[in-house]
Short mmCIF file of C-alpha atoms and ligand atoms in Angstrom, two decimals:
data_model
loop_
_atom_site.label_atom_id
_atom_site.label_comp_id
_atom_site.label_asym_id
_atom_site.label_seq_id
_atom_site.Cartn_x
_atom_site.Cartn_y
_atom_site.Cartn_z
CA MET W 1 9.14 -43.69 9.07
CA TYR W 2 9.47 -42.99 12.88
CA PRO W 3 12.08 -43.00 14.47
CA LEU W 4 14.11 -42.65 11.28
CA ARG W 5 12.25 -39.42 10.77
CA ARG W 6 11.92 -37.31 13.89
CA ASN W 7 10.95 -33.84 12.71
CA ARG W 8 11.95 -32.30 16.04
CA ARG W 9 15.60 -32.85 15.22
CA LEU W 10 15.42 -29.76 12.99
CA ARG W 11 14.03 -27.75 15.92
CA THR W 12 16.60 -28.72 18.62
CA ASN W 13 18.30 -25.36 18.96
CA ALA W 14 18.30 -21.86 17.48
CA ALA W 15 21.23 -22.56 15.17
CA ILE W 16 19.55 -25.47 13.42
CA ARG W 17 16.20 -23.59 13.30
CA HIS W 18 17.88 -20.69 11.60
CA LEU W 19 19.63 -22.99 9.19
CA VAL W 20 16.41 -24.56 7.95
CA ARG W 21 14.24 -21.42 8.11
CA GLU W 22 12.32 -21.08 4.79
CA THR W 23 11.21 -17.47 5.07
CA ILE W 24 13.28 -14.53 6.12
CA ILE W 25 12.19 -10.89 6.33
CA THR W 26 14.62 -8.18 5.42
CA PRO W 27 14.33 -4.37 5.24
CA SER W 28 14.24 -4.52 1.44
CA ASP W 29 10.87 -6.38 1.62
CA PHE W 30 9.12 -3.26 2.75
CA LEU W 31 7.23 -0.48 1.19
CA VAL W 32 6.62 2.27 3.75
CA PRO W 33 3.26 4.15 3.49
CA LEU W 34 3.63 7.84 4.38
CA PHE W 35 0.88 10.40 4.99
CA VAL W 36 1.69 14.00 3.97
CA VAL W 37 -0.05 17.20 5.06
CA GLU W 38 0.29 20.91 4.32
CA GLY W 39 2.06 23.14 6.73
CA LYS W 40 5.36 23.38 8.50
CA GLY W 41 6.49 21.56 11.66
CA VAL W 42 3.42 19.40 11.56
CA LYS W 43 3.61 15.84 13.00
CA GLN W 44 0.10 14.74 13.90
CA GLU W 45 -0.56 11.32 15.37
CA ILE W 46 -3.47 9.57 13.76
CA THR W 47 -5.97 8.78 16.49
CA SER W 48 -6.89 5.34 15.18
CA MET W 49 -3.28 4.51 14.19
CA PRO W 50 -1.18 4.98 17.40
CA ALA W 51 2.43 6.01 16.78
CA TYR W 52 1.69 6.76 13.07
CA TYR W 53 1.74 10.32 11.85
CA ARG W 54 0.73 12.82 9.23
CA LEU W 55 3.84 14.77 8.28
CA SER W 56 4.43 18.13 6.74
CA LEU W 57 7.11 18.34 4.06
CA ASP W 58 9.92 19.33 6.54
CA TYR W 59 9.18 16.29 8.69
CA LEU W 60 8.84 14.18 5.57
CA GLU W 61 12.36 15.09 4.75
CA LYS W 62 13.64 13.88 8.11
CA GLU W 63 11.55 10.77 8.03
CA VAL W 64 12.78 9.75 4.59
CA LYS W 65 16.48 10.20 5.63
CA GLU W 66 15.82 8.09 8.68
CA LEU W 67 14.13 5.35 6.66
CA TRP W 68 17.00 5.29 4.16
CA GLU W 69 19.52 4.92 6.97
CA MET W 70 17.55 1.98 8.28
CA GLY W 71 17.68 0.23 4.88
CA LEU W 72 14.10 1.04 4.05
CA CYS W 73 14.39 2.14 0.42
CA ALA W 74 10.82 2.43 -0.88
CA VAL W 75 7.93 4.65 0.13
CA LEU W 76 4.24 4.88 -0.86
CA LEU W 77 2.86 8.38 -0.65
CA PHE W 78 -0.58 9.52 0.34
CA VAL W 79 -1.69 13.15 0.78
CA LYS W 80 -4.33 14.76 2.99
CA VAL W 81 -6.01 17.39 0.89
CA PRO W 82 -7.62 20.41 2.47
CA ASP W 83 -11.41 20.42 2.19
CA ASN W 84 -11.53 23.61 0.15
CA LEU W 85 -9.45 22.00 -2.62
CA LYS W 86 -11.76 19.00 -2.99
CA ASP W 87 -14.22 18.66 -5.86
CA ASN W 88 -15.99 15.98 -7.83
CA GLU W 89 -13.33 15.74 -10.60
CA GLY W 90 -10.29 15.77 -8.36
CA THR W 91 -8.97 18.87 -10.08
CA GLU W 92 -6.35 19.49 -7.39
CA ALA W 93 -4.79 16.07 -8.16
CA LEU W 94 -3.50 17.54 -11.40
CA ASN W 95 -1.99 20.68 -9.87
CA LYS W 96 1.72 20.51 -10.74
CA ASP W 97 2.42 22.35 -7.46
CA GLY W 98 0.05 20.20 -5.44
CA LEU W 99 1.05 18.58 -2.22
CA MET W 100 1.72 15.19 -3.79
CA GLN W 101 3.95 16.71 -6.50
CA ARG W 102 5.88 18.74 -3.93
CA ALA W 103 6.21 15.72 -1.65
CA ILE W 104 7.75 13.71 -4.48
CA LYS W 105 10.24 16.49 -5.26
CA THR W 106 11.09 16.94 -1.57
CA ILE W 107 12.01 13.30 -1.27
CA LYS W 108 13.92 13.14 -4.54
CA ASN W 109 15.83 16.20 -3.40
CA VAL W 110 17.07 14.83 -0.04
CA CYS W 111 17.26 11.20 -0.97
CA PRO W 112 17.40 10.73 -4.76
CA GLU W 113 17.72 6.95 -4.63
CA MET W 114 14.66 6.43 -2.52
CA LEU W 115 12.04 4.59 -4.58
CA VAL W 116 9.00 6.78 -4.61
CA MET W 117 5.64 5.27 -5.33
CA THR W 118 2.50 7.47 -5.33
CA ASP W 119 -1.11 6.69 -4.61
CA VAL W 120 -3.24 7.29 -7.66
CA ALA W 121 -6.92 7.53 -6.84
CA LEU W 122 -9.47 10.41 -6.45
CA ASP W 123 -10.72 9.77 -2.95
CA PRO W 124 -8.39 12.17 -1.06
CA TYR W 125 -9.31 14.86 -3.60
CA SER W 126 -13.03 14.01 -3.96
CA SER W 127 -15.73 16.07 -2.32
CA PHE W 128 -17.69 12.75 -2.18
CA GLY W 129 -14.80 10.76 -0.74
CA HIS W 130 -15.07 8.27 -3.66
CA ASP W 131 -12.28 6.94 -5.87
CA GLY W 132 -13.97 8.23 -8.96
CA ILE W 133 -16.08 10.97 -10.48
CA VAL W 134 -19.69 10.78 -9.22
CA GLU W 135 -22.78 11.25 -11.34
CA ASP W 136 -26.30 10.51 -10.12
CA GLY W 137 -24.88 8.47 -7.27
CA LYS W 138 -22.77 6.36 -9.58
CA ILE W 139 -18.96 6.20 -9.93
CA LEU W 140 -18.09 6.82 -13.55
CA ASN W 141 -15.47 4.42 -14.84
CA ASP W 142 -13.95 5.63 -18.09
CA GLU W 143 -14.04 9.33 -17.21
CA THR W 144 -12.31 8.49 -13.91
CA SER W 145 -9.59 6.47 -15.74
CA GLU W 146 -8.77 9.52 -17.87
CA VAL W 147 -8.22 11.70 -14.77
CA LEU W 148 -6.13 8.92 -13.24
CA ALA W 149 -3.92 8.83 -16.34
CA GLU W 150 -3.37 12.60 -16.15
CA MET W 151 -2.62 12.33 -12.45
CA SER W 152 -0.09 9.56 -13.14
CA VAL W 153 1.69 11.71 -15.76
CA SER W 154 1.75 14.57 -13.29
CA HIS W 155 3.39 12.33 -10.66
CA ALA W 156 5.91 11.02 -13.23
CA LEU W 157 6.78 14.59 -14.22
CA ALA W 158 7.38 15.40 -10.52
CA GLY W 159 9.77 12.49 -10.29
CA ALA W 160 7.79 9.48 -9.10
CA ASP W 161 9.34 6.12 -9.94
CA PHE W 162 6.10 4.18 -9.77
CA VAL W 163 2.45 5.10 -9.72
CA ALA W 164 0.10 2.99 -7.69
CA PRO W 165 -3.52 3.16 -8.81
CA SER W 166 -5.68 2.08 -5.83
CA ASP W 167 -9.09 2.85 -7.33
CA MET W 168 -10.23 -0.39 -9.02
CA MET W 169 -11.74 1.22 -12.15
CA ASP W 170 -11.82 -1.23 -15.10
CA GLY W 171 -9.20 -0.59 -17.77
CA ARG W 172 -7.31 2.12 -15.89
CA ILE W 173 -3.97 0.35 -16.02
CA LEU W 174 -4.06 0.44 -19.86
CA THR W 175 -5.19 4.06 -19.90
CA ILE W 176 -2.40 5.00 -17.49
CA ARG W 177 0.24 2.94 -19.34
CA GLU W 178 -0.63 4.52 -22.70
CA ALA W 179 -0.63 8.05 -21.19
CA LEU W 180 2.81 7.44 -19.62
CA GLU W 181 4.20 6.07 -22.88
CA ASP W 182 2.71 8.97 -24.89
CA GLU W 183 4.43 11.49 -22.63
CA GLY W 184 7.75 9.69 -22.75
CA TYR W 185 7.71 8.16 -19.22
CA ILE W 186 8.61 4.75 -20.48
CA ASP W 187 10.47 3.89 -17.26
CA THR W 188 7.80 4.93 -14.85
CA GLY W 189 6.34 1.71 -13.40
CA ILE W 190 2.85 0.82 -12.39
CA MET W 191 2.05 -1.07 -9.21
CA SER W 192 -1.56 -1.97 -9.59
CA TYR W 193 -3.85 -2.57 -6.62
CA SER W 194 -5.25 -5.35 -8.70
CA ALA W 195 -7.12 -7.46 -6.11
CA LYS W 196 -8.37 -4.81 -3.75
CA TYR W 197 -11.38 -5.86 -1.66
CA ALA W 198 -14.18 -3.64 -0.35
CA SER W 199 -12.95 -4.03 3.23
CA ALA W 200 -13.90 -2.63 6.64
CA PHE W 201 -10.22 -2.74 7.56
CA TYR W 202 -9.57 0.59 5.79
CA GLY W 203 -11.40 2.64 8.49
CA PRO W 204 -8.30 4.13 10.25
CA PHE W 205 -6.75 5.08 6.84
CA ARG W 206 -9.88 7.07 5.99
CA ASP W 207 -9.56 8.83 9.37
CA ALA W 208 -5.89 9.64 8.47
CA LEU W 209 -6.85 11.32 5.23
CA ASP W 210 -10.37 12.33 6.10
CA SER W 211 -11.48 10.53 2.97
CA ALA W 212 -14.38 8.37 4.08
CA PRO W 213 -17.09 8.08 1.35
CA GLY W 214 -19.78 10.75 1.83
CA PHE W 215 -22.52 8.39 0.69
CA GLY W 216 -22.80 4.70 0.09
CA ASP W 217 -19.80 2.38 0.08
CA LYS W 218 -17.12 1.27 -2.40
CA LYS W 219 -18.69 -2.06 -3.34
CA THR W 220 -19.45 -1.17 -6.93
CA TYR W 221 -15.73 -0.93 -7.64
CA GLN W 222 -13.75 -2.77 -4.92
CA MET W 223 -14.06 -6.49 -4.82
CA ASP W 224 -16.47 -8.68 -2.82
CA ALA W 225 -14.62 -10.37 0.06
CA ALA W 226 -16.34 -13.64 -0.88
CA ASN W 227 -14.58 -13.94 -4.24
CA ARG W 228 -11.41 -15.78 -5.23
CA PHE W 229 -11.60 -16.49 -8.99
CA GLU W 230 -12.37 -12.87 -9.56
CA ALA W 231 -9.08 -11.87 -7.87
CA ILE W 232 -7.16 -13.92 -10.37
CA LYS W 233 -9.11 -12.46 -13.32
CA GLU W 234 -8.56 -8.88 -12.10
CA THR W 235 -4.88 -9.52 -11.61
CA GLU W 236 -4.30 -11.17 -14.97
CA MET W 237 -6.13 -8.36 -16.73
CA ASP W 238 -4.00 -5.74 -14.99
CA ILE W 239 -0.88 -7.54 -16.07
CA ASP W 240 -2.11 -7.75 -19.67
CA GLU W 241 -2.80 -3.95 -19.48
CA GLY W 242 0.78 -3.19 -18.33
CA ALA W 243 1.03 -3.59 -14.55
CA ASP W 244 4.64 -4.22 -13.46
CA ILE W 245 3.70 -5.20 -9.95
CA VAL W 246 0.34 -6.44 -8.72
CA MET W 247 -1.13 -6.22 -5.26
CA VAL W 248 -3.50 -7.98 -2.94
CA LYS W 249 -5.16 -5.83 -0.24
CA PRO W 250 -5.86 -6.19 2.70
CA GLY W 251 -3.24 -8.61 3.92
CA LEU W 252 -3.94 -11.11 6.63
CA CYS W 253 -7.54 -12.09 5.82
CA TYR W 254 -6.55 -12.57 2.19
CA LEU W 255 -3.40 -14.71 2.27
CA ASP W 256 -5.22 -17.51 0.47
CA ILE W 257 -5.63 -15.09 -2.41
CA VAL W 258 -1.98 -14.08 -2.18
CA ARG W 259 -0.75 -17.63 -2.53
CA GLU W 260 -3.07 -18.37 -5.40
CA ILE W 261 -2.04 -15.30 -7.32
CA LYS W 262 1.63 -15.96 -6.56
CA ASN W 263 1.24 -19.43 -8.12
CA GLU W 264 -0.56 -17.95 -11.10
CA VAL W 265 1.47 -14.92 -12.24
CA ASP W 266 5.07 -14.07 -13.08
CA VAL W 267 5.30 -10.47 -11.88
CA PRO W 268 6.16 -9.41 -8.33
CA VAL W 269 3.26 -9.56 -5.94
CA ALA W 270 2.78 -6.93 -3.27
CA VAL W 271 0.60 -7.27 -0.19
CA TYR W 272 -0.80 -4.30 1.74
CA GLN W 273 -1.15 -4.92 5.43
CA VAL W 274 -3.70 -2.16 5.91
CA SER W 275 -4.54 0.39 8.56
CA GLY W 276 -7.16 -1.76 10.36
CA GLU W 277 -4.69 -4.57 10.73
CA TYR W 278 -2.20 -2.15 12.28
CA ALA W 279 -4.87 -0.65 14.57
CA MET W 280 -6.02 -4.03 15.83
CA LEU W 281 -2.59 -5.07 16.99
CA LYS W 282 -1.78 -1.69 18.49
CA ALA W 283 -5.04 -1.75 20.46
CA ALA W 284 -4.56 -5.27 21.77
CA ALA W 285 -0.96 -4.56 22.72
CA GLU W 286 -1.96 -1.37 24.51
CA LYS W 287 -4.34 -3.41 26.64
CA GLY W 288 -1.60 -5.86 27.36
CA TRP W 289 -3.51 -8.66 25.63
CA LEU W 290 -0.97 -9.45 22.90
CA ASP W 291 2.77 -9.34 22.68
CA HIS W 292 3.19 -6.51 20.09
CA ASP W 293 6.56 -7.35 18.66
CA ALA W 294 6.04 -11.09 18.55
CA VAL W 295 2.65 -10.92 16.94
CA MET W 296 3.89 -8.26 14.48
CA MET W 297 6.77 -10.43 13.25
CA GLU W 298 4.55 -13.50 13.01
CA GLN W 299 2.09 -11.58 10.90
CA LEU W 300 4.72 -10.19 8.60
CA LEU W 301 6.37 -13.61 8.21
CA ALA W 302 2.91 -15.05 7.33
CA ILE W 303 2.44 -12.47 4.64
CA LYS W 304 5.87 -13.20 3.11
CA ARG W 305 5.39 -16.99 3.41
CA ALA W 306 2.07 -16.65 1.61
CA GLY W 307 3.96 -15.28 -1.37
CA ALA W 308 4.44 -11.54 -0.97
CA ASN W 309 7.53 -10.12 -2.73
CA ILE W 310 6.78 -6.71 -1.35
CA ILE W 311 5.00 -5.82 1.92
CA ALA W 312 3.38 -2.44 2.36
CA SER W 313 3.14 -2.08 6.11
CA TYR W 314 2.81 0.56 8.80
CA PHE W 315 5.00 -1.75 10.91
CA ALA W 316 8.03 -1.40 8.56
CA LYS W 317 10.08 0.67 10.95
CA ASP W 318 9.16 -1.24 14.07
CA ALA W 319 10.06 -4.47 12.35
CA VAL W 320 13.35 -3.28 11.07
CA LYS W 321 14.32 -1.85 14.50
CA LEU W 322 13.58 -5.24 15.96
CA MET W 323 15.80 -6.96 13.35
CA GLY W 324 18.67 -4.88 14.85
C1 LIG U 401 -8.01 4.69 -1.42
C2 LIG U 401 -7.10 3.83 -0.58
C3 LIG U 401 -7.50 3.23 0.63
C4 LIG U 401 -6.39 2.64 1.13
C5 LIG U 401 -5.34 2.87 0.23
N1 LIG U 401 -5.81 3.65 -0.80
C6 LIG U 401 -8.79 3.22 1.30
C7 LIG U 401 -10.02 2.93 0.50
O1 LIG U 401 -10.01 2.30 -0.54
O2 LIG U 401 -11.02 3.42 0.99
C8 LIG U 401 -6.39 1.86 2.41
C9 LIG U 401 -5.09 1.67 3.12
C10 LIG U 401 -5.22 1.28 4.51
O3 LIG U 401 -6.31 1.03 5.06
O4 LIG U 401 -4.15 1.24 5.16
N2 LIG U 401 -7.82 4.76 -2.81
#
């Protein structure tokens, strides 16, 4: 009862505020998404993602060393596939000398302890820009899962520590887990994009990889933004099928889902603060309308406070630099 309880006592100065702070962000919270392209000496800024780049393997090498020195110890790889290598079945995804496979080896070569996670989905490889094989305008589920399983084995063979299926086909976690076990990759983990919503926030990412769907949208496989119970069901099923880490994506608009899943499950929960979230803040800051660093840290803190054990974020480097 007031004045026995004056909550402001715990806010009097920085020292007491630090002492009672409930949520702290550290470099080891982050998973750093990286975009890889063919070529040499290529560092292309992504138009809708200011200060974020597509990197050729030589630049990837430099970037990874820098990340490691900053205490950023986990990366999530995406590749931009040349148009002439795209087809409906994602054939190039299984090429053992493909860009993803070479990127994994490049990183493991210069920084063996860096945790390498790889995106597993067909969209960067698909001539239709969809996450699965297309037939008569539909995305085939089980046929796609088979390819994803082969793709996962190929990444494991190249040296990936974790595969991260981002496609939302039903049953793919089990198909992938069984394939990895059969091939002896018992230690290769799976981070499942388990509650991935059909979101308009992915726009800049699709620019980065030139992977926008050629027809329709992704609503027959990614989740409806209106749904909450379904996110829990999706997540529990993925855990039953063998997911080691689950994910909610996008981040900020879905923190209610993050908390609910965190309360429900006993595996680590990752949150993906996606490209559109990054672009919004960069744009507002460029106009001088928001304080970039302050808003960035507030958003990252909110994600962690909501229950994220792992934050995939394009702000990882900016945030760590700010931590000093
Ligand atoms: C595709 C994939 C997407 C993202 C990660 N993997 C886009 C999509 O589903 O269309 C989005 C990431 C971002 O926006 O930062 N499998």
